[in-house]
């Protein structure tokens, strides 16, 4: 049985391409989601609350990031 190096290289290039697409999609998805969340919650400055050590706001941001990551993972 002979290895087809061209096919193996093609598969590696496709895997790297999908990894790059996933990372770009994740970065844009997180950025857009955080910006929309920031625009929707006008009564509180989330970043200032996180700097003060407010764990509730940081947990909301963490859950938002995880959920957007799962959505981007399912799409890509």
Short mmCIF file of N, CA, C and O in Angstrom, two decimals:
data_model
loop_
_atom_site.label_atom_id
_atom_site.label_comp_id
_atom_site.label_asym_id
_atom_site.label_seq_id
_atom_site.Cartn_x
_atom_site.Cartn_y
_atom_site.Cartn_z
N UNK A 1 0.84 -1.18 0.00
CA UNK A 1 0.00 0.00 0.00
C UNK A 1 0.89 1.25 0.00
O UNK A 1 1.76 1.40 0.84
N UNK A 2 0.66 2.09 -0.96
CA UNK A 2 1.49 3.27 -1.13
C UNK A 2 0.75 4.50 -0.61
O UNK A 2 -0.44 4.66 -0.80
N UNK A 3 1.49 5.36 0.09
CA UNK A 3 0.91 6.59 0.61
C UNK A 3 0.82 7.64 -0.50
O UNK A 3 1.76 7.80 -1.29
N UNK A 4 -0.28 8.31 -0.55
CA UNK A 4 -0.46 9.39 -1.52
C UNK A 4 -0.17 10.71 -0.79
O UNK A 4 -1.02 11.26 -0.10
N UNK A 5 1.07 11.18 -0.93
CA UNK A 5 1.50 12.37 -0.19
C UNK A 5 0.74 13.61 -0.64
O UNK A 5 0.53 14.54 0.16
N UNK A 6 0.34 13.66 -1.87
CA UNK A 6 -0.44 14.80 -2.35
C UNK A 6 -1.77 14.91 -1.64
O UNK A 6 -2.22 15.99 -1.25
N UNK A 7 -2.42 13.77 -1.43
CA UNK A 7 -3.71 13.77 -0.74
C UNK A 7 -3.55 14.11 0.74
O UNK A 7 -4.36 14.83 1.32
N UNK A 8 -2.49 13.60 1.36
CA UNK A 8 -2.22 13.92 2.76
C UNK A 8 -1.95 15.41 2.92
O UNK A 8 -2.48 16.06 3.84
N UNK A 9 -1.14 15.98 2.04
CA UNK A 9 -0.85 17.41 2.09
C UNK A 9 -2.12 18.22 1.87
O UNK A 9 -2.34 19.24 2.55
N UNK A 10 -2.97 17.78 0.96
CA UNK A 10 -4.24 18.45 0.70
C UNK A 10 -5.11 18.46 1.96
O UNK A 10 -5.73 19.47 2.30
N UNK A 11 -5.16 17.35 2.67
CA UNK A 11 -5.95 17.27 3.89
C UNK A 11 -5.39 18.18 4.98
O UNK A 11 -6.15 18.83 5.72
N UNK A 12 -4.07 18.25 5.09
CA UNK A 12 -3.45 19.16 6.06
C UNK A 12 -3.77 20.61 5.75
O UNK A 12 -4.09 21.41 6.64
N UNK A 13 -3.69 20.98 4.49
CA UNK A 13 -3.98 22.36 4.08
C UNK A 13 -5.44 22.69 4.35
O UNK A 13 -5.76 23.79 4.84
N UNK A 14 -6.34 21.77 4.07
CA UNK A 14 -7.77 21.99 4.36
C UNK A 14 -8.01 22.15 5.86
O UNK A 14 -8.79 23.01 6.28
N UNK A 15 -7.35 21.34 6.67
CA UNK A 15 -7.52 21.43 8.12
C UNK A 15 -7.00 22.77 8.65
O UNK A 15 -7.65 23.41 9.49
N UNK A 16 -5.87 23.22 8.14
CA UNK A 16 -5.33 24.51 8.56
C UNK A 16 -6.25 25.64 8.10
O UNK A 16 -6.50 26.59 8.84
N UNK A 17 -6.79 25.53 6.90
CA UNK A 17 -7.73 26.53 6.40
C UNK A 17 -8.98 26.63 7.26
O UNK A 17 -9.43 27.72 7.59
N UNK A 18 -9.53 25.47 7.64
CA UNK A 18 -10.72 25.48 8.50
C UNK A 18 -10.39 26.02 9.88
O UNK A 18 -11.21 26.68 10.52
N UNK A 19 -9.20 25.75 10.38
CA UNK A 19 -8.79 26.29 11.68
C UNK A 19 -8.70 27.81 11.64
O UNK A 19 -9.13 28.50 12.57
N UNK A 20 -8.15 28.32 10.55
CA UNK A 20 -8.06 29.78 10.40
C UNK A 20 -9.45 30.39 10.27
O UNK A 20 -9.77 31.41 10.89
N UNK A 21 -10.32 29.74 9.49
CA UNK A 21 -11.69 30.24 9.34
C UNK A 21 -12.42 30.23 10.68
O UNK A 21 -13.15 31.18 11.01
N UNK A 22 -12.23 29.19 11.47
CA UNK A 22 -12.88 29.11 12.77
C UNK A 22 -12.37 30.19 13.71
O UNK A 22 -13.15 30.82 14.44
N UNK A 23 -11.07 30.43 13.72
CA UNK A 23 -10.52 31.44 14.62
C UNK A 23 -10.97 32.85 14.22
O UNK A 23 -11.29 33.67 15.08
N UNK A 24 -11.02 33.13 12.92
CA UNK A 24 -11.50 34.44 12.47
C UNK A 24 -13.00 34.59 12.78
O UNK A 24 -13.43 35.63 13.28
N UNK A 25 -13.77 33.55 12.54
CA UNK A 25 -15.20 33.59 12.85
C UNK A 25 -15.44 33.77 14.33
O UNK A 25 -16.32 34.53 14.75
N UNK A 26 -14.67 33.08 15.16
CA UNK A 26 -14.80 33.21 16.60
C UNK A 26 -14.45 34.62 17.06
O UNK A 26 -15.14 35.21 17.89
N UNK A 27 -13.37 35.17 16.51
CA UNK A 27 -12.95 36.52 16.91
C UNK A 27 -14.02 37.56 16.55
O UNK A 27 -14.38 38.41 17.38
N UNK A 28 -14.54 37.49 15.33
CA UNK A 28 -15.58 38.43 14.93
C UNK A 28 -16.88 38.20 15.72
O UNK A 28 -17.54 39.13 16.14
N UNK A 29 -17.21 36.94 15.93
CA UNK A 29 -18.43 36.62 16.68
C UNK A 29 -18.38 37.15 18.10
O UNK A 29 -19.35 37.74 18.60
N UNK A 30 -17.27 36.95 18.78
CA UNK A 30 -17.12 37.45 20.15
C UNK A 30 -17.15 38.97 20.17
O UNK A 30 -17.82 39.58 21.02
N UNK A 31 -16.45 39.60 19.25
CA UNK A 31 -16.43 41.06 19.20
C UNK A 31 -17.82 41.64 18.98
O UNK A 31 -18.23 42.58 19.67
N UNK A 32 -18.55 41.09 18.03
CA UNK A 32 -19.90 41.58 17.74
C UNK A 32 -20.83 41.31 18.92
O UNK A 32 -21.61 42.18 19.31
N UNK A 33 -20.75 40.13 19.51
CA UNK A 33 -21.63 39.80 20.63
C UNK A 33 -21.38 40.70 21.83
O UNK A 33 -22.33 41.19 22.46
N UNK A 34 -20.12 40.96 22.15
CA UNK A 34 -19.82 41.84 23.28
C UNK A 34 -20.26 43.28 23.00
O UNK A 34 -20.77 43.97 23.89
N UNK A 35 -20.11 43.73 21.77
CA UNK A 35 -20.54 45.08 21.41
C UNK A 35 -22.06 45.21 21.49
O UNK A 35 -22.57 46.20 22.03
N UNK A 36 -22.78 44.22 20.98
CA UNK A 36 -24.25 44.25 21.04
C UNK A 36 -24.71 44.20 22.49
O UNK A 36 -25.61 44.94 22.90
N UNK A 37 -24.09 43.35 23.30
CA UNK A 37 -24.45 43.26 24.72
C UNK A 37 -24.18 44.60 25.41
O UNK A 37 -24.97 45.05 26.25
N UNK A 38 -23.08 45.23 25.08
CA UNK A 38 -22.74 46.53 25.66
C UNK A 38 -23.75 47.59 25.25
O UNK A 38 -24.13 48.45 26.06
N UNK A 39 -24.20 47.56 24.00
CA UNK A 39 -25.20 48.53 23.53
C UNK A 39 -26.57 48.30 24.17
O UNK A 39 -27.31 49.25 24.42
N UNK A 40 -26.93 47.04 24.41
CA UNK A 40 -28.23 46.73 24.98
C UNK A 40 -28.32 47.04 26.48
O UNK A 40 -29.40 47.32 26.98
N UNK A 41 -27.21 46.98 27.17
CA UNK A 41 -27.22 47.26 28.61
C UNK A 41 -26.60 48.64 28.85
O UNK A 41 -25.44 48.76 29.22
N UNK A 42 -27.42 49.66 28.66
CA UNK A 42 -26.91 51.04 28.77
C UNK A 42 -26.85 51.53 30.20
O UNK A 42 -26.19 52.53 30.48
N UNK A 43 -27.51 50.84 31.14
CA UNK A 43 -27.55 51.33 32.52
C UNK A 43 -26.28 51.03 33.32
O UNK A 43 -26.08 51.61 34.38
N UNK A 44 -25.44 50.15 32.82
CA UNK A 44 -24.27 49.73 33.58
C UNK A 44 -23.04 49.73 32.67
O UNK A 44 -23.12 49.41 31.50
N UNK A 45 -21.92 50.12 33.24
CA UNK A 45 -20.65 50.06 32.52
C UNK A 45 -19.96 48.75 32.91
O UNK A 45 -19.35 48.65 33.98
N UNK A 46 -20.11 47.75 32.05
CA UNK A 46 -19.63 46.41 32.39
C UNK A 46 -18.13 46.37 32.62
O UNK A 46 -17.65 45.70 33.53
N UNK A 47 -17.38 47.05 31.78
CA UNK A 47 -15.92 46.99 31.89
C UNK A 47 -15.45 47.62 33.20
O UNK A 47 -14.50 47.12 33.81
N UNK A 48 -16.10 48.68 33.62
CA UNK A 48 -15.73 49.29 34.90
C UNK A 48 -16.08 48.37 36.07
O UNK A 48 -15.33 48.26 37.04
N UNK A 49 -17.21 47.69 35.96
CA UNK A 49 -17.61 46.74 37.01
C UNK A 49 -16.64 45.56 37.08
O UNK A 49 -16.32 45.08 38.17
N UNK A 50 -16.16 45.12 35.95
CA UNK A 50 -15.18 44.03 35.94
C UNK A 50 -13.87 44.50 36.57
O UNK A 50 -13.24 43.76 37.34
N UNK A 51 -13.47 45.73 36.26
CA UNK A 51 -12.25 46.27 36.88
C UNK A 51 -12.39 46.39 38.39
O UNK A 51 -11.41 46.23 39.12
N UNK A 52 -13.61 46.65 38.87
CA UNK A 52 -13.85 46.74 40.30
C UNK A 52 -13.89 45.37 40.97
O UNK A 52 -13.88 45.28 42.19
N UNK A 53 -13.96 44.32 40.19
CA UNK A 53 -13.97 42.97 40.74
C UNK A 53 -15.36 42.37 40.88
O UNK A 53 -15.54 41.43 41.65
N UNK A 54 -16.33 42.90 40.16
CA UNK A 54 -17.69 42.39 40.21
C UNK A 54 -17.75 41.04 39.48
O UNK A 54 -17.69 40.98 38.26
N UNK A 55 -17.87 39.96 40.25
CA UNK A 55 -17.84 38.62 39.66
C UNK A 55 -19.10 38.31 38.86
O UNK A 55 -19.05 37.53 37.91
N UNK A 56 -20.24 38.91 39.23
CA UNK A 56 -21.48 38.65 38.50
C UNK A 56 -21.39 39.09 37.05
O UNK A 56 -21.77 38.36 36.13
N UNK A 57 -20.86 40.29 36.83
CA UNK A 57 -20.73 40.81 35.46
C UNK A 57 -19.70 40.00 34.69
O UNK A 57 -19.90 39.68 33.51
N UNK A 58 -18.62 39.61 35.34
CA UNK A 58 -17.61 38.82 34.64
C UNK A 58 -18.15 37.44 34.28
O UNK A 58 -17.83 36.91 33.21
N UNK A 59 -19.00 36.85 35.13
CA UNK A 59 -19.60 35.56 34.79
C UNK A 59 -20.57 35.67 33.62
O UNK A 59 -20.66 34.76 32.79
N UNK A 60 -21.28 36.79 33.53
CA UNK A 60 -22.16 37.02 32.38
C UNK A 60 -21.34 37.11 31.11
O UNK A 60 -21.69 36.52 30.08
N UNK A 61 -20.22 37.82 31.16
CA UNK A 61 -19.36 37.93 29.98
C UNK A 61 -18.76 36.57 29.61
O UNK A 61 -18.67 36.22 28.43
N UNK A 62 -18.35 35.81 30.61
CA UNK A 62 -17.78 34.49 30.33
C UNK A 62 -18.82 33.59 29.66
O UNK A 62 -18.53 32.91 28.68
N UNK A 63 -20.04 33.60 30.19
CA UNK A 63 -21.09 32.77 29.58
C UNK A 63 -21.41 33.23 28.17
O UNK A 63 -21.66 32.41 27.28
N UNK A 64 -21.39 34.53 27.92
CA UNK A 64 -21.62 35.06 26.58
C UNK A 64 -20.53 34.59 25.62
O UNK A 64 -20.83 34.14 24.50
N UNK A 65 -19.29 34.64 26.05
CA UNK A 65 -18.18 34.20 25.21
C UNK A 65 -18.27 32.71 24.92
O UNK A 65 -18.07 32.26 23.78
N UNK A 66 -18.60 31.91 25.93
CA UNK A 66 -18.71 30.46 25.72
C UNK A 66 -19.84 30.13 24.76
O UNK A 66 -19.68 29.30 23.85
N UNK A 67 -20.99 30.78 24.92
CA UNK A 67 -22.13 30.48 24.05
C UNK A 67 -21.86 30.90 22.60
O UNK A 67 -22.21 30.18 21.68
N UNK A 68 -21.24 32.05 22.40
CA UNK A 68 -20.90 32.46 21.03
C UNK A 68 -19.87 31.49 20.44
O UNK A 68 -19.95 31.13 19.27
N UNK A 69 -18.95 31.04 21.27
CA UNK A 69 -17.98 30.05 20.80
C UNK A 69 -18.63 28.76 20.37
O UNK A 69 -18.27 28.17 19.35
N UNK A 70 -19.62 28.30 21.13
CA UNK A 70 -20.34 27.09 20.75
C UNK A 70 -21.14 27.28 19.47
O UNK A 70 -21.21 26.38 18.62
N UNK A 71 -21.73 28.45 19.30
CA UNK A 71 -22.46 28.73 18.06
C UNK A 71 -21.54 28.78 16.86
O UNK A 71 -21.85 28.22 15.81
N UNK A 72 -20.40 29.44 17.00
CA UNK A 72 -19.44 29.51 15.90
C UNK A 72 -18.91 28.11 15.58
O UNK A 72 -18.76 27.74 14.41
N UNK A 73 -18.68 27.31 16.61
CA UNK A 73 -18.21 25.94 16.40
C UNK A 73 -19.24 25.13 15.60
O UNK A 73 -18.87 24.39 14.69
N UNK A 74 -20.51 25.27 15.93
CA UNK A 74 -21.54 24.51 15.23
C UNK A 74 -21.70 24.98 13.78
O UNK A 74 -21.99 24.19 12.90
N UNK A 75 -21.53 26.27 13.56
CA UNK A 75 -21.69 26.81 12.20
C UNK A 75 -20.51 26.40 11.32
O UNK A 75 -20.69 26.00 10.18
N UNK A 76 -19.33 26.49 11.86
CA UNK A 76 -18.14 26.20 11.05
C UNK A 76 -17.86 24.72 11.14
O UNK A 76 -17.60 24.03 10.25
#
